[in-house]
Backbone as CSV, one residue per row, in Angstrom:
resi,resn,N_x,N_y,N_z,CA_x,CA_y,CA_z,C_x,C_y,C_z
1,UNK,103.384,143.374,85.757,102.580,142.247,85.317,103.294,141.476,84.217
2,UNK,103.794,142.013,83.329,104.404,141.217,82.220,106.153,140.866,83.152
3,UNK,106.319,141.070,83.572,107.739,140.238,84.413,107.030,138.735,84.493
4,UNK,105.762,139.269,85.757,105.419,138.083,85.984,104.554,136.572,85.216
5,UNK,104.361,137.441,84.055,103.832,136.631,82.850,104.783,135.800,81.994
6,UNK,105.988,136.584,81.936,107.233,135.919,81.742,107.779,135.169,82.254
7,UNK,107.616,135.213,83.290,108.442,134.103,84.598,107.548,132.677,84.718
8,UNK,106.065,133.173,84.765,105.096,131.926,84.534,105.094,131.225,83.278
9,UNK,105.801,132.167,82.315,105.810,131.573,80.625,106.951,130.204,81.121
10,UNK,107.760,130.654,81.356,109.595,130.032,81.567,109.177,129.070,82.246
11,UNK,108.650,129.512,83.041,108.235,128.133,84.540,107.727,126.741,83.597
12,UNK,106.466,127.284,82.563,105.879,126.234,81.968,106.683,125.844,81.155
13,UNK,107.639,126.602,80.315,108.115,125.652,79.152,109.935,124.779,79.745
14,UNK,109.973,125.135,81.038,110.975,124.417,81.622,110.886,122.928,81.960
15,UNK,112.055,122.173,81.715,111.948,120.826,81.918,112.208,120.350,83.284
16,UNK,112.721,120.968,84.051,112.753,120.362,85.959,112.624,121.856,86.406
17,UNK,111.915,121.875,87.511,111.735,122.785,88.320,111.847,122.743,89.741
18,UNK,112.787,123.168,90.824,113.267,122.865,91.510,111.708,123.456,93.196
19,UNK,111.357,122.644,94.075,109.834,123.109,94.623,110.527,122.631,96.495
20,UNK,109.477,123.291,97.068,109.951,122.816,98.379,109.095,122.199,98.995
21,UNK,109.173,121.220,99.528,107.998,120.119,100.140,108.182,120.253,101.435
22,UNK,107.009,120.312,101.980,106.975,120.065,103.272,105.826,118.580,103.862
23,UNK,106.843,117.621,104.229,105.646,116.470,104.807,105.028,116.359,106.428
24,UNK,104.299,115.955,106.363,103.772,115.296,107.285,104.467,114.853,108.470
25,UNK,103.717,115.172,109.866,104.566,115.180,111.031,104.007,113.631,111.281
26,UNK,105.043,113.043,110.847,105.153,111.326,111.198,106.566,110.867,112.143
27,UNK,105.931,109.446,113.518,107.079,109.069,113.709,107.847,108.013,112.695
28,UNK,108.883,107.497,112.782,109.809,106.558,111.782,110.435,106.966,110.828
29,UNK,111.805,107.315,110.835,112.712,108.123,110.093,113.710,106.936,109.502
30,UNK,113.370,105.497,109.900,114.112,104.517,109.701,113.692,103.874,108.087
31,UNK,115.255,103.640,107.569,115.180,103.474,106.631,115.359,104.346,104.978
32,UNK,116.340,105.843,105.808,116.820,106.419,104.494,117.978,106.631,105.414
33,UNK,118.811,106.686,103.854,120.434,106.859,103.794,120.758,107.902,103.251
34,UNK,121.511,108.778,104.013,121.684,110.558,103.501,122.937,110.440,103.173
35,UNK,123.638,111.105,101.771,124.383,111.655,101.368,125.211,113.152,102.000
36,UNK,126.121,113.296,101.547,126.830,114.768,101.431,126.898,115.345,102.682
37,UNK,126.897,116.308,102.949,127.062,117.183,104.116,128.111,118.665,104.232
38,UNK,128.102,119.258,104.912,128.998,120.591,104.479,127.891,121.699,103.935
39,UNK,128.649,122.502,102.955,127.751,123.172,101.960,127.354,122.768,100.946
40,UNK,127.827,121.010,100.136,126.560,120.677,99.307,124.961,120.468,100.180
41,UNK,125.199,120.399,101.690,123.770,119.878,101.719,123.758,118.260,101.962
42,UNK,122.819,118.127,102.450,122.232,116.459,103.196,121.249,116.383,102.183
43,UNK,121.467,114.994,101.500,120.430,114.245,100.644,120.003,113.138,100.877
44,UNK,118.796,112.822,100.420,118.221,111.332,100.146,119.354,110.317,99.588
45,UNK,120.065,109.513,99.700,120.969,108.748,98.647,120.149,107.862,98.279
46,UNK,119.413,107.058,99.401,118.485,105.810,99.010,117.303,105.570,100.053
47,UNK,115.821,105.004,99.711,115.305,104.845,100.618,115.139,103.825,100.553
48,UNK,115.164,102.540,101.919,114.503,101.619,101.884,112.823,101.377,101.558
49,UNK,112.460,100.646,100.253,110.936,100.606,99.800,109.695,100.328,100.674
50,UNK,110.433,99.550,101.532,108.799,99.417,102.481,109.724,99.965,103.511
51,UNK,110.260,100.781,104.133,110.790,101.379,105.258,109.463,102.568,105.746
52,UNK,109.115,102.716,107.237,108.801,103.684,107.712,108.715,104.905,106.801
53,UNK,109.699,105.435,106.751,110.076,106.668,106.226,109.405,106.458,104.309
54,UNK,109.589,105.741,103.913,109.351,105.581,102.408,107.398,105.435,102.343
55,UNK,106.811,104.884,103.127,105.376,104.457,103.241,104.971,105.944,103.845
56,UNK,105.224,106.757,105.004,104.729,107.597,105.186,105.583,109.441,105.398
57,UNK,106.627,109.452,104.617,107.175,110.811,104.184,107.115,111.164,103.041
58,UNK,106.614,110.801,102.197,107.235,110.639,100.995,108.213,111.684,100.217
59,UNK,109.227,110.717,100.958,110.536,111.328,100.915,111.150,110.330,99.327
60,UNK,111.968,111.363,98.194,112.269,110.656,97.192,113.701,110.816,97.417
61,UNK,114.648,109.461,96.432,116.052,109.508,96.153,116.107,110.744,95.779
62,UNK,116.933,111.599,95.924,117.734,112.713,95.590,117.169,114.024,96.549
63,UNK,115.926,113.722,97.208,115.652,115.274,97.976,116.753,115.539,98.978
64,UNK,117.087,117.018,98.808,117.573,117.698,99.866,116.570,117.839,100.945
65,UNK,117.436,117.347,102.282,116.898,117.422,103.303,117.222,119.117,104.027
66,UNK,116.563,119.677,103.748,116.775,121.463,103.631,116.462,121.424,105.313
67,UNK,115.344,121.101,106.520,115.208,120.833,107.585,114.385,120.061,108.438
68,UNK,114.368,119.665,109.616,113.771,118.560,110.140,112.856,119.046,112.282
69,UNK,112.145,119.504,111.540,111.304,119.283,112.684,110.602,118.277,113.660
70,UNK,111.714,118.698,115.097,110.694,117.347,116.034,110.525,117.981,117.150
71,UNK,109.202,116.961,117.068,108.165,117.566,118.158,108.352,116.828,119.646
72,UNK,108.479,117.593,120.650,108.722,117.419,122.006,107.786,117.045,122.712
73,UNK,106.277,116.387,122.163,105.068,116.137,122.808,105.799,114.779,123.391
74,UNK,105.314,114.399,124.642,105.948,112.863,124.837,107.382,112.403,125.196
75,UNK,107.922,113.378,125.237,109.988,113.486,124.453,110.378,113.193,126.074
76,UNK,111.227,111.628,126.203,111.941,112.157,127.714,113.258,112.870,127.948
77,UNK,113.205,113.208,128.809,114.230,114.490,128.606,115.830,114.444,128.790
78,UNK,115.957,113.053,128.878,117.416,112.487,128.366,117.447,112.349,126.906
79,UNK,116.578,112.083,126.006,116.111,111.980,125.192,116.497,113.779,124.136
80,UNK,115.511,114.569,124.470,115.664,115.761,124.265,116.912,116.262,124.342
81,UNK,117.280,115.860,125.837,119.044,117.155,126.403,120.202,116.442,124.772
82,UNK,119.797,115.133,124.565,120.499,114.658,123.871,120.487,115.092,122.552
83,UNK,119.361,115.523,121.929,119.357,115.865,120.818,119.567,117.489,120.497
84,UNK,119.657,118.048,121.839,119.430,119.531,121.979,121.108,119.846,121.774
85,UNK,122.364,118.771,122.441,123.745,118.621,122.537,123.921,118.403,121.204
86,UNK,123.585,117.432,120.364,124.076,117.286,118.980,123.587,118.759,118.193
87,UNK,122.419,119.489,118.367,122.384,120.388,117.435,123.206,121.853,118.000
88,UNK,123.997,121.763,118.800,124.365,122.943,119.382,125.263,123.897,118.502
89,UNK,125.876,123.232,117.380,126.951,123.889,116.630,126.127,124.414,115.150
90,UNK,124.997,124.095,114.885,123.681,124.094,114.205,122.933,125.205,114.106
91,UNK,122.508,125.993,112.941,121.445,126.814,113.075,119.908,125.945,113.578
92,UNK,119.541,126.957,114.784,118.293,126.226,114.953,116.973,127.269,115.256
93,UNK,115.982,126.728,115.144,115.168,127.479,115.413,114.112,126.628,116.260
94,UNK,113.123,127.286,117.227,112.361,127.192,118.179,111.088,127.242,118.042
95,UNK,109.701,126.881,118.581,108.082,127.072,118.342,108.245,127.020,119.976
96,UNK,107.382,127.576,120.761,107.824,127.460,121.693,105.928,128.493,122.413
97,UNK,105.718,127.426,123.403,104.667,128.277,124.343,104.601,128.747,125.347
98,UNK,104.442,129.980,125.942,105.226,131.029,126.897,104.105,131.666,127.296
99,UNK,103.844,131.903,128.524,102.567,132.629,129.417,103.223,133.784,129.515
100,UNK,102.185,134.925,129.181,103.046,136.514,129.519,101.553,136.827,129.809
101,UNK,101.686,138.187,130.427,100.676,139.326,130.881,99.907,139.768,129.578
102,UNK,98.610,140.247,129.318,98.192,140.454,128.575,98.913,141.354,127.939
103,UNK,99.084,142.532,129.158,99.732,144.086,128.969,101.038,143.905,127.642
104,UNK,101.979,142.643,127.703,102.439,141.805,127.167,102.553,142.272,125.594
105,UNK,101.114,142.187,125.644,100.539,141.966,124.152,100.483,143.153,122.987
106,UNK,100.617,143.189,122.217,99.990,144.538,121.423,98.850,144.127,119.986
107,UNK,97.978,144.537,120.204,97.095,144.494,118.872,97.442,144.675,117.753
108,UNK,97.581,143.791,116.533,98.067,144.612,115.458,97.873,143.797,114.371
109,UNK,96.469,144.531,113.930,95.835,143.811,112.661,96.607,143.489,111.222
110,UNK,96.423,142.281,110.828,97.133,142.057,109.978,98.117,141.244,109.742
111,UNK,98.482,140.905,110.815,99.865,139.963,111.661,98.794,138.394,111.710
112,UNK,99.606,137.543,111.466,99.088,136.182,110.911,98.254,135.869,112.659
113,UNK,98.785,136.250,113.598,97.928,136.071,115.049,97.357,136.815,115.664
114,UNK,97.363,138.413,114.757,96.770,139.049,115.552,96.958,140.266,116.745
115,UNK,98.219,139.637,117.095,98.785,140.356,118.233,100.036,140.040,117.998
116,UNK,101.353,141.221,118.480,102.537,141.187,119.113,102.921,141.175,120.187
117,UNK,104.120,140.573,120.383,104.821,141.069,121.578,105.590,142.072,121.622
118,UNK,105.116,142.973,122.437,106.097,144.371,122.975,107.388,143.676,123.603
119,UNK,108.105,144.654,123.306,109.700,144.608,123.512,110.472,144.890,122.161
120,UNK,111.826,144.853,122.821,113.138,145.303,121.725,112.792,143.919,120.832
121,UNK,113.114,144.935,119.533,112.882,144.152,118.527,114.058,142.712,118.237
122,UNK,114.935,143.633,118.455,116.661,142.318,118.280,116.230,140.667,119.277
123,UNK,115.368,140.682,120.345,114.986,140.214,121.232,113.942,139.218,121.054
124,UNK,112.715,139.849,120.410,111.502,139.260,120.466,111.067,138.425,119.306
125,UNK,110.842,137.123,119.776,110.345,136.064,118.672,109.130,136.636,117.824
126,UNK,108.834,135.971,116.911,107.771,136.209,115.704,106.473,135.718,116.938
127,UNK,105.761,136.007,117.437,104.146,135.586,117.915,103.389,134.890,116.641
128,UNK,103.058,133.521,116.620,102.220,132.736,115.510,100.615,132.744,115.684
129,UNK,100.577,132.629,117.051,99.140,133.013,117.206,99.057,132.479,118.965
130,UNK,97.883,133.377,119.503,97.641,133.469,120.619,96.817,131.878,121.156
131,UNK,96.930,131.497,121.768,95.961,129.814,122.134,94.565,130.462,122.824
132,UNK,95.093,130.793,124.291,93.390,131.081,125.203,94.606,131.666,126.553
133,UNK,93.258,133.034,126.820,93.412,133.004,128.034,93.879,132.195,129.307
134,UNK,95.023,132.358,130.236,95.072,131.680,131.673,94.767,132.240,132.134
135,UNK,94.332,131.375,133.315,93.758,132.137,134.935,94.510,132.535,135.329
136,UNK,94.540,133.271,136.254,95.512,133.897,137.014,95.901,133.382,138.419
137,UNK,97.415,133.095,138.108,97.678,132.278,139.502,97.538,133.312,140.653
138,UNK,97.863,132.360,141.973,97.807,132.695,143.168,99.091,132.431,143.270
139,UNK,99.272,133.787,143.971,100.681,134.024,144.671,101.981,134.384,143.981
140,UNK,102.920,134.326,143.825,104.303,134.370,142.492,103.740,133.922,141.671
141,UNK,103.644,134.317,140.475,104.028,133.922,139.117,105.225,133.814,138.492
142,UNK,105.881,132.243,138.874,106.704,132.192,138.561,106.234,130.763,137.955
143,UNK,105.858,130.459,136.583,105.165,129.226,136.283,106.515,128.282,135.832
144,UNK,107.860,128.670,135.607,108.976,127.567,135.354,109.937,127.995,136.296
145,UNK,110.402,126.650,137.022,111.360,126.644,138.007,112.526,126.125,137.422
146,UNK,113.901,127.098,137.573,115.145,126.697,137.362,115.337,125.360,138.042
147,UNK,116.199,124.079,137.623,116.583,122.664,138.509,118.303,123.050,138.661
């Protein structure tokens, strides 16, 4: 307890404190100019004042752009393959919705959804939370076809 009384002391009598923001899933990214790249990191350099991005991210001069989530609702898929090619050399990460068998599943209170997925651990994504029951098709279940 007193570590952490200390650390909250420091926090308050410090003059910048460094925080992580997360905004709002908005379209219009038009209208900021990023700095740096490498291992300093991608920054804000400047935003245009009435730009998209400045009215609804509120994104400031100097934030590190730490990462950037986009959403595939709507996305055409020249569109996507294209952006999926530029991040290929990129750490990336996935949200992703996947039909499995209940059997699938494992109960396990405490877990932000509720349930896991069985399987090797090296393998299996984090489960965020379960949506709803599907019906059960007729015939193969094979609900995504290779092109």
């Amino acid at each position: 307890m007193e570590a952490r009384s200390r650390s909250a002391e420091e926090l308050r009598r410090a003059e910048l404190v460094e925080i992580i923001v997360e905004t709002e899933a908005q379209t219009g990214v038009s209208g900021i100019n990023v700095a740096g790249g490498g291992k300093e990191g991608i920054f804000v350099r400047e935003l245009r004042e009435d730009s998209p991005a400045a009215k609804s991210l509120s994104l400031q001069e100097g934030d590190q752009l730490l990462s950037a989530r986009v959403f595939f609702e709507n996305f055409k898929y020249e569109d996507a393959l294209r952006l999926l090619q530029c991040a290929e050399p990129y750490k990336v990460s996935f949200c992703l919705k996947r039909t499995v068998p209940t059997g699938d599943l494992a109960l396990r209170p405490g877990t932000v959804a509720g349930y896991e997925i069985k399987g090797p651990r090296a393998k299996v994504a984090k489960l965020v939370r379960v949506l709803s029951p599907v019906p059960a098709l007729d015939g193969p279940s094979d609900p995504v076809s290779a092109s």
